[in-house]
Amino acid sequence: MTTPPKAWRDPAILSFMIAETVIWAAIFYSFPALVLEWQAEFGWSATQAMGAFSIALAMQGLAAPWVGRFIDRGLAPFGMPLGAMGALAGLVALTQISTLWQFYAVWTWLGLMMGFTLYDAAFSVVTRARGAHARASITAITLAAGFASTLAYPLSAVMIETGGWRAAVWVLAGLVLILVLPLLWLGAKRLEMEAQTRNPKPAERPSLAPSHIMRRPGFWPLAGGFALTALGSAILLAHLLPLMAALGVPTGLAILAAATIGPAQVAARILLMLAGARVSAWQVALGAFIMLSFAALAMGAAAVLPVLALVFAVAQGMGNGVISILRPVVTRDVMGEAGFGESAGAVARVSLFAFAIAPGLGAILADTAGYGAVIMLCVSAPLLGALLLRRLPPQIGA
């Protein structure tokens, strides 16, 4: 197989770069951008509102292996646009809610659509088409989509000022219709054609039941390692501003630190892109896990020296920035290409479940043992993840 063209000259990858940026803004970052508006209008507590997002992430995790199976069968050109249409319908329904159960129902549906449209689905399509050459394309997609929060927060703020949160959701729905729907169809169609050219004869399919995947060698060190890291990161990000306030970090510095995480993610992805295939994905993943543990340690030390909140932000952003790229790459190395979509979905499911329980777990731990215990968990979780990753077969680290 020839090396794919650069992302900006590759219509399929360029389509995914734009589509993923917008869909992440529309059905993921819209929640934290608008949650205070929902609480203010409907009188819901933070726990009541955040529960809907946890359910959405859990639904995404449940859907991930089945969406992967769909992609393995060559149906991404149908499934991804259908996911965009479902996301559009969910956003429209969101503008009509008036009760908590309706809110939960809409976000349960949007969580399912996340499974069809966000990174895990996109990366499965790219890996199916590009195999060993997928890493550069995945990096390009995440590099662009790293700006999804930059799109979601300012856009939502402007629309709230001019027409309220419903106007913000309508604008995001319009972007899904105009950009995401056609671009996901174009990108998925081109990549599936490439996959068919690369593998003209369909390989014999192994049993892809989730239970069988979980019994394959390397699955639990791989899935558990990434899930533990996701747990620690999600706790810190969900409790970021309250945690820094509890540690005595000044408000202005806390906001600056929060704003630094996104650019640090993009910077790490640029460095990974420049490094190309010269560095082992497994070794970089181990380094990213350790960096996230260091980030949590820096956060704890900010109680003594508040400026270390900026060190936390840089380390947290850089570690998270490369992990989203490396999980599908290491998954392919461990699990192979046969049935990759469902294997990647099964690995992602464990991380998504960890991400879903993280906000509640962090709140319980903070209430019962204080934020010091939260910091200890966030330091230890990625280190345990690194230990699990080191149990993978030796050839993975080559």
Tab-separated table of C-alpha atoms in Angstrom:
chain	number	residue	atom	x	y	z
A	1	MET	CA	0.000	0.000	0.000
A	2	THR	CA	1.330	3.471	-0.849
A	3	THR	CA	1.648	6.116	1.847
A	4	PRO	CA	-1.539	8.268	1.990
A	5	PRO	CA	-1.324	11.935	0.978
A	6	LYS	CA	-0.894	14.725	3.513
A	7	ALA	CA	-4.097	15.497	5.418
A	8	TRP	CA	-4.697	18.862	3.730
A	9	ARG	CA	-4.457	17.177	0.317
A	10	ASP	CA	-6.569	14.179	1.332
A	11	PRO	CA	-10.311	14.856	0.845
A	12	ALA	CA	-11.343	11.987	3.143
A	13	ILE	CA	-9.182	13.050	6.074
A	14	LEU	CA	-9.886	16.752	5.545
A	15	SER	CA	-13.613	15.938	5.626
A	16	PHE	CA	-13.193	14.092	8.915
A	17	MET	CA	-11.060	16.891	10.375
A	18	ILE	CA	-13.848	19.425	9.845
A	19	ALA	CA	-16.724	17.076	10.676
A	20	GLU	CA	-15.163	15.809	13.917
A	21	THR	CA	-14.430	19.343	15.094
A	22	VAL	CA	-18.053	20.393	14.617
A	23	ILE	CA	-19.715	17.236	15.931
A	24	TRP	CA	-17.590	17.260	19.098
A	25	ALA	CA	-18.609	20.875	19.649
A	26	ALA	CA	-22.276	20.095	18.973
A	27	ILE	CA	-22.942	16.950	21.018
A	28	PHE	CA	-20.097	16.800	23.533
A	29	TYR	CA	-18.786	20.229	24.496
A	30	SER	CA	-22.251	21.752	24.232
A	31	PHE	CA	-23.091	20.067	27.530
A	32	PRO	CA	-20.452	21.757	29.732
A	33	ALA	CA	-20.932	24.977	27.756
A	34	LEU	CA	-24.678	25.105	28.468
A	35	VAL	CA	-25.198	23.153	31.695
A	36	LEU	CA	-25.336	26.269	33.892
A	37	GLU	CA	-28.085	27.666	31.660
A	38	TRP	CA	-30.163	24.520	32.126
A	39	GLN	CA	-29.654	24.591	35.873
A	40	ALA	CA	-30.687	28.250	36.039
A	41	GLU	CA	-33.820	27.859	33.896
A	42	PHE	CA	-35.144	24.592	35.291
A	43	GLY	CA	-33.831	24.761	38.859
A	44	TRP	CA	-31.896	21.476	38.623
A	45	SER	CA	-28.973	20.751	40.907
A	46	ALA	CA	-25.512	20.105	39.487
A	47	THR	CA	-25.901	16.404	40.333
A	48	GLN	CA	-29.256	16.171	38.532
A	49	ALA	CA	-27.916	17.863	35.415
A	50	MET	CA	-24.544	16.067	35.271
A	51	GLY	CA	-26.247	12.697	35.614
A	52	ALA	CA	-27.568	13.081	32.078
A	53	PHE	CA	-24.050	13.486	30.710
A	54	SER	CA	-22.835	10.414	32.595
A	55	ILE	CA	-25.653	8.402	31.027
A	56	ALA	CA	-24.753	9.770	27.584
A	57	LEU	CA	-21.146	8.616	27.996
A	58	ALA	CA	-22.298	5.226	29.267
A	59	MET	CA	-24.536	4.852	26.208
A	60	GLN	CA	-21.611	5.721	23.970
A	61	GLY	CA	-19.606	2.994	25.675
A	62	LEU	CA	-22.391	0.437	25.282
A	63	ALA	CA	-22.733	1.270	21.599
A	64	ALA	CA	-19.020	1.324	20.747
A	65	PRO	CA	-18.417	-2.399	19.957
A	66	TRP	CA	-21.638	-2.679	17.959
A	67	VAL	CA	-20.812	0.425	15.939
A	68	GLY	CA	-17.365	-1.082	15.365
A	69	ARG	CA	-18.952	-4.284	14.033
A	70	PHE	CA	-21.067	-2.137	11.707
A	71	ILE	CA	-17.904	-0.464	10.405
A	72	ASP	CA	-16.074	-3.802	10.050
A	73	ARG	CA	-18.820	-4.874	7.650
A	74	GLY	CA	-18.193	-1.896	5.385
A	75	LEU	CA	-21.274	0.082	6.420
A	76	ALA	CA	-19.609	3.278	7.664
A	77	PRO	CA	-20.849	5.325	4.640
A	78	PHE	CA	-24.386	4.622	5.900
A	79	GLY	CA	-23.839	4.493	9.648
A	80	MET	CA	-21.885	7.701	10.168
A	81	PRO	CA	-24.316	9.951	8.233
A	82	LEU	CA	-27.214	8.255	10.042
A	83	GLY	CA	-25.451	9.095	13.290
A	84	ALA	CA	-25.207	12.723	12.178
A	85	MET	CA	-28.911	12.748	11.337
A	86	GLY	CA	-29.659	11.254	14.752
A	87	ALA	CA	-27.500	13.909	16.412
A	88	LEU	CA	-29.404	16.581	14.493
A	89	ALA	CA	-32.726	15.151	15.671
A	90	GLY	CA	-31.460	15.014	19.255
A	91	LEU	CA	-30.335	18.644	19.198
A	92	VAL	CA	-33.708	19.736	17.833
A	93	ALA	CA	-35.441	17.734	20.581
A	94	LEU	CA	-33.168	19.368	23.159
A	95	THR	CA	-34.613	22.785	22.310
A	96	GLN	CA	-38.086	21.507	23.268
A	97	ILE	CA	-37.402	20.015	26.707
A	98	SER	CA	-39.198	21.218	29.825
A	99	THR	CA	-38.731	18.374	32.347
A	100	LEU	CA	-35.777	16.437	33.750
A	101	TRP	CA	-36.898	13.113	32.280
A	102	GLN	CA	-37.036	14.671	28.811
A	103	PHE	CA	-33.523	16.039	29.353
A	104	TYR	CA	-32.260	12.582	30.304
A	105	ALA	CA	-34.032	10.963	27.351
A	106	VAL	CA	-32.467	13.388	24.868
A	107	TRP	CA	-28.954	12.920	26.251
A	108	THR	CA	-29.366	9.138	26.310
A	109	TRP	CA	-30.143	9.354	22.593
A	110	LEU	CA	-27.267	11.773	21.947
A	111	GLY	CA	-24.902	9.388	23.754
A	112	LEU	CA	-25.868	6.681	21.292
A	113	MET	CA	-25.186	9.099	18.426
A	114	MET	CA	-21.766	9.857	19.929
A	115	GLY	CA	-20.945	6.215	19.334
A	116	PHE	CA	-21.701	6.587	15.620
A	117	THR	CA	-19.958	9.918	15.038
A	118	LEU	CA	-17.092	10.697	17.441
A	119	TYR	CA	-13.482	9.567	17.491
A	120	ASP	CA	-13.884	5.841	18.011
A	121	ALA	CA	-16.021	5.442	14.901
A	122	ALA	CA	-13.850	7.774	12.810
A	123	PHE	CA	-10.623	6.072	13.868
A	124	SER	CA	-12.048	2.631	13.105
A	125	VAL	CA	-12.904	3.754	9.572
A	126	VAL	CA	-9.442	5.248	9.070
A	127	THR	CA	-7.669	2.166	10.443
A	128	ARG	CA	-9.788	-0.131	8.273
A	129	ALA	CA	-8.660	1.832	5.226
A	130	ARG	CA	-5.070	2.713	6.144
A	131	GLY	CA	-3.853	-0.056	8.454
A	132	ALA	CA	-0.272	0.674	9.523
A	133	HIS	CA	-0.481	4.109	7.877
A	134	ALA	CA	-3.484	5.195	9.972
A	135	ARG	CA	-1.532	6.968	12.706
A	136	ALA	CA	-0.711	10.105	10.691
A	137	SER	CA	-4.341	10.475	9.574
A	138	ILE	CA	-5.661	9.954	13.110
A	139	THR	CA	-3.215	12.574	14.386
A	140	ALA	CA	-4.413	15.080	11.781
A	141	ILE	CA	-8.067	14.521	12.742
A	142	THR	CA	-7.401	15.003	16.453
A	143	LEU	CA	-5.215	18.019	15.746
A	144	ALA	CA	-8.167	19.780	14.111
A	145	ALA	CA	-10.812	18.503	16.518
A	146	GLY	CA	-8.729	19.727	19.446
A	147	PHE	CA	-10.306	23.096	18.679
A	148	ALA	CA	-13.861	21.796	19.200
A	149	SER	CA	-14.069	23.342	22.657
A	150	THR	CA	-12.709	26.591	21.209
A	151	LEU	CA	-15.698	26.542	18.845
A	152	ALA	CA	-18.297	25.436	21.395
A	153	TYR	CA	-17.651	27.791	24.306
A	154	PRO	CA	-17.404	31.175	22.515
A	155	LEU	CA	-20.209	30.322	20.078
A	156	SER	CA	-22.504	29.273	22.906
A	157	ALA	CA	-21.633	32.382	24.920
A	158	VAL	CA	-22.432	34.699	22.000
A	159	MET	CA	-25.714	32.963	21.194
A	160	ILE	CA	-26.789	32.896	24.861
A	161	GLU	CA	-26.327	36.658	24.982
A	162	THR	CA	-28.346	37.222	21.818
A	163	GLY	CA	-31.057	34.548	21.966
A	164	GLY	CA	-30.600	32.219	24.930
A	165	TRP	CA	-29.331	28.656	25.130
A	166	ARG	CA	-31.932	27.372	22.678
A	167	ALA	CA	-30.530	29.676	20.001
A	168	ALA	CA	-27.080	28.211	20.667
A	169	VAL	CA	-28.410	24.672	20.198
A	170	TRP	CA	-30.200	25.658	16.977
A	171	VAL	CA	-26.961	27.084	15.569
A	172	LEU	CA	-25.075	23.911	16.467
A	173	ALA	CA	-27.834	21.840	14.856
A	174	GLY	CA	-27.499	23.941	11.709
A	175	LEU	CA	-23.745	23.279	11.598
A	176	VAL	CA	-24.394	19.537	11.924
A	177	LEU	CA	-26.810	19.691	8.996
A	178	ILE	CA	-24.644	21.856	6.743
A	179	LEU	CA	-21.182	20.500	7.554
A	180	VAL	CA	-21.168	17.267	9.545
A	181	LEU	CA	-23.757	15.278	7.615
A	182	PRO	CA	-22.241	15.694	4.118
A	183	LEU	CA	-18.625	15.580	5.281
A	184	LEU	CA	-19.026	12.360	7.291
A	185	TRP	CA	-20.686	10.777	4.272
A	186	LEU	CA	-17.899	11.939	1.953
A	187	GLY	CA	-15.069	10.913	4.253
A	188	ALA	CA	-16.551	7.529	5.153
A	189	LYS	CA	-17.402	6.746	1.513
A	190	ARG	CA	-13.894	7.519	0.267
A	191	LEU	CA	-12.209	5.603	3.079
A	192	GLU	CA	-14.458	2.572	2.627
A	193	MET	CA	-13.618	2.542	-1.092
A	194	GLU	CA	-9.951	2.636	-0.098
A	195	ALA	CA	-10.512	-0.233	2.345
A	196	GLN	CA	-12.184	-2.308	-0.362
A	197	THR	CA	-9.247	-1.677	-2.697
A	198	ARG	CA	-6.771	-2.583	0.029
A	199	ASN	CA	-8.654	-5.765	0.974
A	200	PRO	CA	-10.587	-6.859	-2.112
A	201	LYS	CA	-11.285	-10.278	-0.627
A	202	PRO	CA	-13.098	-10.156	2.709
A	203	ALA	CA	-11.156	-12.022	5.358
A	204	GLU	CA	-12.770	-14.835	7.282
A	205	ARG	CA	-14.389	-13.204	10.261
A	206	PRO	CA	-13.501	-14.525	13.693
A	207	SER	CA	-16.099	-14.609	16.408
A	208	LEU	CA	-16.450	-10.966	17.409
A	209	ALA	CA	-18.783	-11.286	20.364
A	210	PRO	CA	-17.658	-8.853	23.083
A	211	SER	CA	-17.129	-11.726	25.519
A	212	HIS	CA	-14.700	-13.344	23.048
A	213	ILE	CA	-12.823	-10.102	22.511
A	214	MET	CA	-12.399	-9.652	26.270
A	215	ARG	CA	-10.800	-13.105	26.522
A	216	ARG	CA	-8.186	-12.381	23.872
A	217	PRO	CA	-4.569	-12.007	25.059
A	218	GLY	CA	-3.670	-8.452	25.921
A	219	PHE	CA	-7.222	-7.108	26.071
A	220	TRP	CA	-7.447	-6.378	29.787
A	221	PRO	CA	-3.982	-4.839	30.220
A	222	LEU	CA	-4.770	-2.659	27.210
A	223	ALA	CA	-8.348	-1.717	28.099
A	224	GLY	CA	-7.675	-1.462	31.829
A	225	GLY	CA	-4.604	0.695	31.353
A	226	PHE	CA	-6.387	3.257	29.213
A	227	ALA	CA	-9.507	3.132	31.428
A	228	LEU	CA	-7.577	3.883	34.629
A	229	THR	CA	-5.937	6.832	32.923
A	230	ALA	CA	-9.313	8.054	31.643
A	231	LEU	CA	-10.717	7.795	35.180
A	232	GLY	CA	-8.045	10.019	36.700
A	233	SER	CA	-8.184	12.575	33.897
A	234	ALA	CA	-11.976	12.760	33.906
A	235	ILE	CA	-12.125	13.335	37.663
A	236	LEU	CA	-9.664	16.222	37.393
A	237	LEU	CA	-11.385	17.806	34.397
A	238	ALA	CA	-14.900	17.448	35.849
A	239	HIS	CA	-13.856	19.030	39.152
A	240	LEU	CA	-11.248	21.393	37.764
A	241	LEU	CA	-12.440	24.786	39.003
A	242	PRO	CA	-13.870	23.589	42.363
A	243	LEU	CA	-10.660	21.637	42.998
A	244	MET	CA	-8.411	24.617	42.314
A	245	ALA	CA	-10.615	26.809	44.491
A	246	ALA	CA	-10.327	24.289	47.343
A	247	LEU	CA	-6.531	24.304	46.931
A	248	GLY	CA	-6.435	28.094	47.165
A	249	VAL	CA	-5.514	28.819	43.541
A	250	PRO	CA	-6.633	32.384	42.682
A	251	THR	CA	-9.622	32.566	40.330
A	252	GLY	CA	-7.778	34.351	37.532
A	253	LEU	CA	-4.939	31.831	37.604
A	254	ALA	CA	-7.420	28.943	37.699
A	255	ILE	CA	-9.194	30.223	34.576
A	256	LEU	CA	-5.844	30.716	32.817
A	257	ALA	CA	-4.849	27.154	33.700
A	258	ALA	CA	-8.147	25.769	32.405
A	259	ALA	CA	-7.714	27.695	29.157
A	260	THR	CA	-4.174	26.327	28.749
A	261	ILE	CA	-5.208	22.669	28.584
A	262	GLY	CA	-6.633	22.877	25.044
A	263	PRO	CA	-3.582	24.526	23.413
A	264	ALA	CA	-1.320	22.067	25.250
A	265	GLN	CA	-3.298	19.190	23.699
A	266	VAL	CA	-2.821	20.633	20.230
A	267	ALA	CA	0.899	21.245	20.837
A	268	ALA	CA	1.403	17.614	21.876
A	269	ARG	CA	-0.423	16.396	18.786
A	270	ILE	CA	1.769	18.567	16.557
A	271	LEU	CA	4.888	17.110	18.168
A	272	LEU	CA	3.540	13.590	17.675
A	273	MET	CA	2.768	14.361	14.039
A	274	LEU	CA	6.291	15.682	13.490
A	275	ALA	CA	7.779	12.592	15.132
A	276	GLY	CA	5.794	10.354	12.797
A	277	ALA	CA	6.523	6.632	12.929
A	278	ARG	CA	10.002	7.171	14.384
A	279	VAL	CA	8.666	6.734	17.926
A	280	SER	CA	6.875	3.693	19.320
A	281	ALA	CA	3.189	4.286	20.068
A	282	TRP	CA	3.460	1.987	23.087
A	283	GLN	CA	6.400	3.911	24.554
A	284	VAL	CA	4.747	7.287	23.960
A	285	ALA	CA	1.551	5.994	25.617
A	286	LEU	CA	3.542	4.946	28.683
A	287	GLY	CA	5.135	8.385	28.782
A	288	ALA	CA	1.722	10.054	28.483
A	289	PHE	CA	0.354	7.983	31.384
A	290	ILE	CA	3.277	9.033	33.578
A	291	MET	CA	2.846	12.653	32.502
A	292	LEU	CA	-0.806	12.591	33.601
A	293	SER	CA	0.245	11.259	37.006
A	294	PHE	CA	2.769	14.100	37.230
A	295	ALA	CA	0.019	16.559	36.254
A	296	ALA	CA	-2.134	15.434	39.176
A	297	LEU	CA	0.859	15.707	41.495
A	298	ALA	CA	1.483	19.281	40.286
A	299	MET	CA	-2.170	20.083	40.936
A	300	GLY	CA	-1.835	18.899	44.533
A	301	ALA	CA	1.355	20.929	44.989
A	302	ALA	CA	-0.503	24.041	43.791
A	303	ALA	CA	-1.905	24.265	47.311
A	304	VAL	CA	1.590	25.380	48.348
A	305	LEU	CA	2.697	27.123	45.128
A	306	PRO	CA	-0.381	28.185	43.087
A	307	VAL	CA	1.590	28.787	39.869
A	308	LEU	CA	2.002	25.012	39.620
A	309	ALA	CA	-1.599	24.979	38.381
A	310	LEU	CA	-0.122	26.064	35.041
A	311	VAL	CA	2.336	23.166	35.143
A	312	PHE	CA	-0.629	20.888	35.759
A	313	ALA	CA	-2.480	22.355	32.767
A	314	VAL	CA	0.423	21.874	30.360
A	315	ALA	CA	1.144	18.314	31.503
A	316	GLN	CA	-2.552	17.370	31.574
A	317	GLY	CA	-3.166	18.788	28.117
A	318	MET	CA	-0.113	17.171	26.542
A	319	GLY	CA	-0.807	13.773	28.103
A	320	ASN	CA	-4.458	13.767	27.091
A	321	GLY	CA	-3.615	15.183	23.690
A	322	VAL	CA	-1.696	12.121	22.560
A	323	ILE	CA	-3.679	9.408	24.359
A	324	SER	CA	-6.729	9.860	22.104
A	325	ILE	CA	-4.438	9.203	19.119
A	326	LEU	CA	-2.477	6.351	20.628
A	327	ARG	CA	-5.350	4.219	21.945
A	328	PRO	CA	-6.475	3.045	18.468
A	329	VAL	CA	-2.851	2.674	17.310
A	330	VAL	CA	-1.852	0.505	20.283
A	331	THR	CA	-5.161	-1.380	20.010
A	332	ARG	CA	-4.326	-2.304	16.429
A	333	ASP	CA	-0.850	-3.447	17.498
A	334	VAL	CA	-2.277	-5.631	20.274
A	335	MET	CA	-5.547	-6.901	18.787
A	336	GLY	CA	-4.683	-6.930	15.081
A	337	GLU	CA	-6.621	-5.565	12.124
A	338	ALA	CA	-9.183	-8.385	11.777
A	339	GLY	CA	-12.402	-7.080	13.277
A	340	PHE	CA	-10.573	-3.952	14.376
A	341	GLY	CA	-13.696	-1.794	14.618
A	342	GLU	CA	-15.307	-4.014	17.225
A	343	SER	CA	-12.052	-4.637	19.079
A	344	ALA	CA	-11.423	-0.897	19.289
A	345	GLY	CA	-15.019	-0.374	20.406
A	346	ALA	CA	-14.641	-2.944	23.170
A	347	VAL	CA	-11.457	-1.253	24.416
A	348	ALA	CA	-13.123	2.164	24.187
A	349	ARG	CA	-16.181	0.905	26.091
A	350	VAL	CA	-14.116	0.310	29.241
A	351	SER	CA	-12.607	3.820	29.045
A	352	LEU	CA	-15.975	5.419	28.395
A	353	PHE	CA	-17.525	3.670	31.395
A	354	ALA	CA	-14.629	4.933	33.526
A	355	PHE	CA	-15.156	8.422	32.124
A	356	ALA	CA	-18.883	8.209	32.877
A	357	ILE	CA	-18.466	7.308	36.550
A	358	ALA	CA	-15.571	9.718	37.163
A	359	PRO	CA	-17.537	12.913	38.049
A	360	GLY	CA	-19.719	11.118	40.608
A	361	LEU	CA	-16.826	9.137	42.060
A	362	GLY	CA	-14.770	12.310	42.435
A	363	ALA	CA	-17.672	14.066	44.172
A	364	ILE	CA	-18.214	11.199	46.610
A	365	LEU	CA	-14.505	11.011	47.403
A	366	ALA	CA	-14.264	14.783	47.893
A	367	ASP	CA	-17.286	14.804	50.227
A	368	THR	CA	-16.124	11.868	52.333
A	369	ALA	CA	-12.334	12.246	52.393
A	370	GLY	CA	-11.533	15.659	50.929
A	371	TYR	CA	-9.763	16.794	47.792
A	372	GLY	CA	-6.450	15.398	49.043
A	373	ALA	CA	-7.858	11.909	48.493
A	374	VAL	CA	-9.048	12.946	45.041
A	375	ILE	CA	-5.518	14.042	44.147
A	376	MET	CA	-4.056	10.766	45.446
A	377	LEU	CA	-6.451	8.767	43.259
A	378	CYS	CA	-5.624	10.879	40.204
A	379	VAL	CA	-1.884	10.428	40.791
A	380	SER	CA	-2.128	6.665	41.259
A	381	ALA	CA	-4.669	5.749	38.556
A	382	PRO	CA	-2.478	6.524	35.504
A	383	LEU	CA	0.542	4.916	37.199
A	384	LEU	CA	-1.486	1.720	37.626
A	385	GLY	CA	-2.518	2.107	33.988
A	386	ALA	CA	1.142	2.295	32.969
A	387	LEU	CA	1.901	-0.877	34.943
A	388	LEU	CA	-0.912	-2.668	33.111
A	389	LEU	CA	0.308	-1.414	29.746
A	390	ARG	CA	3.763	-2.803	30.493
A	391	ARG	CA	2.200	-6.264	30.711
A	392	LEU	CA	1.474	-6.233	26.995
A	393	PRO	CA	3.493	-8.616	24.795
A	394	PRO	CA	7.112	-7.440	24.394
A	395	GLN	CA	6.841	-7.010	20.612
A	396	ILE	CA	4.259	-4.253	21.091
A	397	GLY	CA	6.927	-1.970	22.503
A	398	ALA	CA	9.324	-2.585	19.664
